[in-house]
């Protein structure tokens, strides 16, 4: 297993052989899960304490770990760090819970600070009852009236807008009467509870508050000490990162054991391997032991092998788009190369600003140079680079640079006359729809659906352009070609023995032309998106000029408007351009020839989160 | 100021106002859902931000259509044109596609984005797919913008 994992060539599946009863291993990864969760928590805590500025952190490459040092990473007592961190954290959490209670107590007592009576007084005496109540502020004046009416004594100790706190004293024999008065005033009793019983001689609420303050300060400084202890542990973060990654891979390896099938003497495992990797796998396995054997076979007709996209390096960034939609099912083309040029052009035309292009190119180059991203992040940076380049090209000839069109090289100016640009968008759309149909014909031929591919798909391929040509030129040859194409669709689209249903079914299929028309019209969005970036860029420049005319303040304001406005436009321009270009691929293009739903080729291999494994 | 100019200006205002209302509602819906999701995991800010921003484009389309009218009327350069009543009515109606389509589509896009935000809460790696779904709704705002731009382009002022 370690060899397979290091080689990273095989997508494992459960081993099964007909007629042989294989024993399965039961795999329990809960220990590994627990340790990984603890490590992850510790690393998250340390990451929060990391005071490196965000940009620098983003650009910081991952530390490297050699394969030989992998097992050594686990032997440096990471458990002690985790234990200590968890102990400190639980102590700190207990302290902060206690501090919360103290705060609550202080909040309760603070309005009563001015009561000069010692707490013990609230126990009352043999003859009088002492109460602490809250009375609505509006009733405060009536207190004195009531005091004059009966044997009561009221003293307001504190007041705010809505209520005041009152010490009420009345003789024990008139308790009922006193309570009635308090009720009439809308008073609510404050229960000092155990504080009264626990109070020392002469102790007042002020003293309680002072003690509370002292206790809180003591606890806060203890918590700060614990926090510093946790902070000090953060020096271990770089040592914990490789531990996490090594354990994560050990867990994967452990889980891979569930695919094993065992008999008394042998263990076997099945999996998928790329044809190109066959020899490498054989060599790796031979290194393990002479007794280890590998056998290869082709996928069976009813099997769904996992899918691995294999594109030339230049086209690989566009695999992001394919992956988002879903990998091809067996028998379908990898759409990455067919979509790449269209996507490149569409994003360029829908953003169409060379200045933004330069900025995106610079940012992606800087990111690649300093952060050394791998895998997905690297592909994305490269895709951004391509889209930036596309904007430099299309921005120069069809759009603007930071909202300023360079009129001398402009091939068409959509702001002055949008019609040629609309024609270009629709033309590109028609081309993509046509190519999509062509690819569907090729896929059909590969899957041996000859009749349908040649006559129906071929019919459409002939019909669509020749129909347009006929409408534009009225040349009879184009009309004839269109009719031939239509005939292909009519006679072969509905494969039925009954000639009538075949003919009318085919005629009905011809109605599918509305689909082609609406698909093509959908590409008009390229014009709208391109225009919107152009116009907003222009608005920003206009506002900047206007702001410039304001004396003094304008000199500060204008650059702010210029930079902020263009950054905003870049953001929404690229968001719109990217998402809408992607939609055109998915909805208008892929539906012609492509079916996603393949499962990804996921070999057992070394995965990394915090470090890079190097040979 | 002629009636034609007034009508044209009200068209521009309407485009900006309707798009703005729609986007405010749409972004508002998605923003609430996003705050809910972030209350559990503030780290999702990046992936939900774009979904919240998406229904904002209709407001921008409305604004830029309004701006095109402003440019067309020469209100910025100072040499204000005086369109006839017919031209004013034409500009007014030309502004309606982006305004009305933007108003309705932004609200519905906001609902799709809200659902998308909730999806990202459970499937953090799939933040692009709901964006594509939201873009399906936005199509009609884009077409509205396109119609408005083409119509405005077709109205020739003296």
XYZ file of C-alpha atoms in Angstrom, chain A residues 323-325 415-419 422 521 524-525 527-529 531-532 535-536 538-539 542 568 572 575 578-580 582-583 586-587, chain B residues 50 53-54 57 60-61 63-65 67-68 71 76 125-126 128-129 131-132 135-140 142-143 145-146 149-150 153:
64
model
C -14.596 19.840 -14.383
C -17.232 22.313 -13.275
C -19.783 20.819 -15.625
C -20.344 52.327 -28.571
C -20.811 54.168 -31.849
C -22.379 51.422 -33.920
C -23.204 48.202 -32.112
C -24.525 46.358 -35.169
C -23.707 42.161 -32.718
C -29.310 34.525 -30.546
C -25.924 38.440 -28.365
C -25.131 38.687 -24.663
C -22.306 42.426 -27.133
C -24.337 43.495 -24.111
C -21.606 42.476 -21.656
C -20.885 47.273 -23.982
C -21.587 47.365 -20.276
C -19.816 52.198 -20.846
C -19.023 51.848 -17.150
C -16.402 55.591 -19.799
C -18.619 56.702 -16.902
C -16.208 61.008 -17.105
C -15.057 47.829 -9.489
C -18.034 42.903 -12.174
C -17.467 38.080 -12.998
C -16.612 34.528 -16.909
C -19.989 33.303 -15.752
C -21.808 34.129 -18.979
C -19.277 29.543 -19.084
C -23.023 29.437 -19.510
C -22.634 24.642 -20.845
C -26.067 25.486 -22.180
C -19.981 36.551 -5.621
C -23.134 40.329 -5.926
C -24.683 38.643 -8.966
C -25.817 43.594 -12.276
C -25.748 48.413 -13.245
C -27.409 47.664 -16.576
C -27.613 52.721 -14.691
C -25.587 52.349 -17.835
C -28.707 52.569 -20.019
C -26.131 56.993 -18.751
C -26.376 56.262 -22.469
C -24.895 61.038 -23.175
C -22.996 66.018 -19.647
C -16.563 23.345 -3.188
C -19.488 23.887 -5.543
C -19.531 28.098 -9.220
C -22.477 25.890 -10.180
C -23.499 31.046 -10.228
C -24.170 29.437 -13.591
C -26.663 33.504 -14.895
C -29.498 31.631 -16.601
C -31.919 34.095 -15.006
C -29.715 37.041 -15.809
C -29.949 36.239 -19.517
C -33.223 38.126 -19.743
C -28.904 41.046 -20.576
C -31.346 40.751 -23.458
C -30.123 45.728 -21.925
C -29.313 44.689 -25.452
C -29.032 49.732 -26.358
C -30.091 48.790 -29.886
C -28.862 53.443 -31.032
